[in-house]
Coordinates of C-alpha atoms in Angstrom, one line a residue:
M27 CA -6.0 -19.0 -9.9
F28 CA -3.5 -19.7 -7.1
Q29 CA -6.0 -18.5 -4.5
A30 CA -8.9 -20.6 -6.0
N31 CA -7.0 -23.8 -6.7
P32 CA -3.3 -23.9 -5.6
E33 CA -3.1 -27.6 -6.6
L34 CA -3.6 -26.5 -10.2
I35 CA -0.6 -24.2 -10.0
N36 CA 1.6 -26.5 -7.8
N37 CA 1.0 -29.7 -9.7
Q38 CA -0.5 -29.4 -13.1
W39 CA 1.3 -26.2 -14.1
L40 CA 4.6 -27.2 -12.5
F41 CA 4.8 -30.8 -13.7
W42 CA 3.1 -30.6 -17.1
R43 CA 5.1 -31.9 -20.0
N44 CA 4.7 -31.4 -23.8
Q45 CA 7.6 -32.9 -25.7
K46 CA 10.6 -31.7 -23.7
R47 CA 11.5 -33.3 -20.4
Y48 CA 12.2 -30.6 -17.7
F49 CA 13.0 -32.6 -14.6
N50 CA 14.7 -35.7 -13.4
V51 CA 13.9 -37.7 -10.3
N52 CA 15.5 -36.1 -7.2
D53 CA 15.5 -32.7 -8.7
V54 CA 14.1 -29.9 -6.6
A55 CA 11.4 -27.8 -8.4
I56 CA 10.9 -24.2 -7.2
N57 CA 7.6 -22.8 -8.5
L58 CA 7.2 -19.1 -9.1
V59 CA 4.0 -17.5 -10.5
R60 CA 4.0 -14.0 -12.0
V61 CA 1.9 -11.5 -10.0
K62 CA 2.6 -8.5 -12.2
G63 CA 5.5 -7.1 -14.1
D64 CA 8.8 -8.4 -12.6
I65 CA 7.2 -9.6 -9.4
Y66 CA 6.7 -13.4 -8.8
L67 CA 5.1 -15.3 -5.9
L68 CA 6.7 -18.5 -4.5
T69 CA 3.9 -21.1 -4.4
T70 CA 5.8 -24.3 -3.6
V71 CA 9.1 -26.2 -3.5
K72 CA 8.9 -29.9 -4.4
L73 CA 11.3 -32.8 -4.6
V74 CA 10.6 -34.7 -7.8
T75 CA 10.0 -38.3 -6.8
E76 CA 8.8 -40.1 -9.9
E77 CA 8.6 -39.7 -13.7
L78 CA 5.3 -40.9 -15.2
N79 CA 6.2 -41.1 -18.9
V80 CA 3.3 -38.9 -19.9
I81 CA 3.4 -36.5 -22.9
H82 CA 0.9 -33.7 -23.0
G83 CA 0.0 -34.2 -19.4
I84 CA 1.3 -34.3 -15.9
N85 CA 4.6 -36.2 -16.2
Y86 CA 6.0 -36.0 -12.7
A87 CA 5.1 -36.7 -9.1
G88 CA 6.6 -34.7 -6.3
K89 CA 6.7 -34.3 -2.6
E90 CA 6.4 -30.8 -1.1
L91 CA 9.3 -29.8 1.1
K92 CA 7.7 -29.1 4.5
R93 CA 10.6 -27.0 5.8
Y94 CA 9.6 -24.2 3.4
R95 CA 5.9 -24.6 3.9
P96 CA 5.6 -21.4 6.1
L97 CA 6.8 -19.4 3.1
Y98 CA 4.5 -20.7 0.4
G99 CA 2.3 -18.0 -1.0
R100 CA 4.1 -15.3 1.1
V101 CA 7.4 -14.6 -0.6
L102 CA 7.4 -12.1 -3.4
I103 CA 10.4 -12.3 -5.8
K104 CA 11.7 -9.6 -8.1
Y105 CA 13.2 -10.9 -11.4
H106 CA 13.3 -9.6 -14.9
K107 CA 12.4 -12.5 -17.2
D108 CA 13.7 -12.0 -20.7
F109 CA 13.1 -15.5 -22.2
Q110 CA 10.1 -17.6 -23.1
A111 CA 11.0 -20.9 -21.4
S112 CA 8.8 -21.8 -18.5
V113 CA 11.4 -24.0 -16.8
V114 CA 15.1 -23.1 -16.3
N115 CA 18.0 -24.3 -14.3
A116 CA 18.0 -22.5 -11.0
E117 CA 21.8 -22.3 -10.7
S118 CA 21.9 -19.9 -13.6
K119 CA 19.2 -17.6 -12.1
L120 CA 19.3 -17.7 -8.3
E121 CA 21.8 -14.8 -7.9
K122 CA 19.4 -12.6 -10.0
L123 CA 16.4 -13.4 -7.9
V124 CA 15.7 -10.8 -5.2
V125 CA 13.4 -11.3 -2.3
S126 CA 11.1 -8.2 -2.6
Q127 CA 8.9 -8.9 0.3
V128 CA 7.8 -11.6 2.8
L129 CA 4.1 -11.1 3.4
P130 CA 2.5 -11.5 6.9
D131 CA -0.1 -13.9 5.3
V132 CA -0.7 -15.7 2.1
Y133 CA -0.9 -13.4 -0.9
K134 CA -4.3 -12.0 -1.8
N135 CA -4.8 -9.8 -4.9
D136 CA -6.8 -7.2 -3.0
G137 CA -4.5 -4.2 -2.9
F138 CA -5.9 -0.9 -4.1
P139 CA -5.5 -1.0 -8.0
G140 CA -5.8 2.8 -8.6
Y141 CA -8.9 4.9 -9.0
D142 CA -9.1 4.2 -12.7
S143 CA -9.2 0.5 -12.2
V144 CA -11.8 0.1 -9.4
C145 CA -14.7 -2.2 -10.5
L146 CA -16.1 -4.2 -7.6
S147 CA -19.2 -6.4 -7.0
Y148 CA -21.2 -5.7 -3.9
Q149 CA -19.6 -8.7 -2.2
Q150 CA -16.1 -7.6 -3.1
L151 CA -16.7 -4.1 -1.9
K152 CA -18.3 -5.4 1.3
L153 CA -15.2 -7.6 2.0
V154 CA -12.8 -4.7 1.4
L155 CA -14.6 -2.4 3.7
E156 CA -15.5 -4.9 6.5
K157 CA -11.9 -6.1 6.7
N158 CA -10.6 -2.6 6.7
K159 CA -8.0 -3.2 3.9
S160 CA -5.6 -0.4 4.7
E161 CA -4.7 0.6 1.1
W162 CA -8.4 0.8 0.2
I163 CA -9.4 2.7 3.3
T164 CA -6.7 5.3 2.8
A165 CA -7.5 5.7 -0.9
L166 CA -11.3 6.1 -0.4
S167 CA -11.3 8.1 2.8
N168 CA -9.6 11.2 1.4
Q169 CA -11.3 11.4 -2.0
K170 CA -14.3 13.2 -3.5
A171 CA -15.6 11.4 -6.5
V172 CA -18.3 10.8 -9.1
Y173 CA -19.0 7.1 -9.1
L174 CA -21.1 4.6 -11.0
I175 CA -23.3 1.8 -9.8
R176 CA -24.3 -0.7 -12.5
D177 CA -27.1 -3.3 -12.2
V178 CA -25.5 -6.2 -14.1
S179 CA -28.8 -8.0 -14.6
N180 CA -30.4 -5.3 -16.7
G181 CA -27.6 -2.8 -17.5
K182 CA -29.3 0.1 -15.6
L183 CA -27.0 2.7 -14.1
Y184 CA -26.9 5.0 -11.1
V185 CA -24.5 8.0 -11.0
G186 CA -23.6 9.3 -7.6
S187 CA -21.2 11.7 -6.0
A188 CA -19.1 11.7 -2.9
T189 CA -18.4 15.1 -1.3
S190 CA -17.3 16.5 2.0
K191 CA -21.0 16.9 2.9
N192 CA -21.7 13.2 2.6
G193 CA -18.5 11.9 4.1
M194 CA -16.2 11.4 1.0
L195 CA -16.1 8.2 -1.0
L196 CA -15.4 5.9 1.9
D197 CA -18.5 6.8 3.9
R198 CA -20.6 7.0 0.8
W199 CA -19.8 3.5 -0.3
R200 CA -20.2 2.2 3.3
S201 CA -23.8 3.4 3.2
Y202 CA -24.5 1.3 0.2
I203 CA -23.0 -1.8 1.8
S204 CA -25.0 -1.1 4.9
N205 CA -28.5 -0.7 3.3
G206 CA -28.0 -1.1 -0.5
H207 CA -29.5 2.3 -1.4
G208 CA -27.4 5.0 0.3
G209 CA -30.6 7.1 0.8
N210 CA -31.4 7.2 -3.0
K211 CA -35.2 7.1 -3.5
C212 CA -35.2 5.0 -6.7
L213 CA -32.9 2.4 -5.1
Q214 CA -35.0 2.4 -2.0
E215 CA -38.0 1.6 -4.1
L216 CA -36.1 -1.2 -5.9
I217 CA -35.1 -2.8 -2.7
K218 CA -38.6 -2.6 -1.4
E219 CA -39.8 -4.3 -4.5
V220 CA -37.2 -7.0 -5.1
G221 CA -35.3 -7.2 -1.8
F222 CA -31.7 -6.4 -0.6
E223 CA -30.4 -9.7 -1.9
Y224 CA -31.0 -8.4 -5.4
V225 CA -28.5 -5.6 -4.8
K226 CA -26.0 -8.0 -3.2
N227 CA -26.1 -10.3 -6.2
N228 CA -26.3 -7.7 -9.1
F229 CA -24.7 -4.3 -8.2
Q230 CA -21.2 -3.3 -9.3
Y231 CA -19.3 -0.2 -8.2
S232 CA -16.8 1.8 -10.1
I233 CA -15.3 5.3 -10.1
L234 CA -15.8 7.7 -13.0
E235 CA -13.8 10.7 -11.7
N236 CA -11.9 11.2 -8.4
Y237 CA -10.8 14.5 -6.8
N238 CA -8.8 15.4 -3.7
S239 CA -10.5 17.0 -0.7
R240 CA -9.6 20.6 -1.8
V241 CA -11.9 20.5 -4.8
D242 CA -15.1 22.4 -4.2
D243 CA -18.2 20.3 -3.7
S244 CA -20.2 22.3 -6.3
F245 CA -17.7 21.2 -9.0
I246 CA -18.2 17.6 -8.1
L247 CA -22.0 18.0 -8.3
R248 CA -21.7 19.6 -11.7
R249 CA -19.6 16.6 -12.9
E250 CA -22.2 14.3 -11.5
S251 CA -24.9 16.0 -13.4
W252 CA -22.8 15.8 -16.6
W253 CA -22.4 12.0 -16.3
K254 CA -26.1 11.6 -15.6
K255 CA -26.7 13.3 -18.9
V256 CA -24.1 11.2 -20.7
F257 CA -25.6 7.9 -19.5
D258 CA -29.2 9.1 -19.6
S259 CA -29.5 7.6 -16.1
R260 CA -32.5 9.8 -15.2
N261 CA -34.5 7.9 -17.8
K262 CA -36.1 5.0 -16.0
K263 CA -35.4 2.8 -19.1
F264 CA -31.7 3.2 -18.6
G265 CA -31.0 4.2 -15.0
Y266 CA -32.0 4.6 -11.3
N267 CA -31.3 8.4 -11.0
E268 CA -34.4 10.4 -10.0
N269 CA -32.9 13.9 -10.5

């Protein structure tokens, strides 16, 4: 939400009032948004300039402090929050706030989430690969895998494998970004029929199983065959696998 609409975070969320008054004019409001766990992102620091006498709405006006602007969206704070209140007095908490990291650029939630949590649209995968996101490149370049491509428009599935023979998972997925079909006959026919844009708008990529480079390719292929059976993806009614 911060990436899509920072004003929502830095004004509405920060200055919303229900019954309780949180700020006074001339207070300094420091806004931290939870990223995950005990990690928070600094999104703005504002001087409260006016109270609007609004309940159940935005009750304050504020002026962003320009001196801290280079840090907005870049400073990650570590703090264990053990209370429910959304606004607290900074003096009681500042000594417990630890600067975990100052990012080189504004925070983007595009770090590699772990093999079990990969689920990307075509456009998301294209962005990750084209921008050479280091965490993603490292994670995908050294792994063999059985992966799943899902056509979100009709639910059809394609099960594929990445082995040392076809360049591991990174090169395998790069081929899909390049041409949409990765050499698969059924996907080639689909693109010929409905166009590459269909793939770009409807395909989703995830990982079923991942293995390190020492695992024999034959084992990966057997697992690929197993998942094709599970999903019945060789059946044209349910999938795009030909064999």
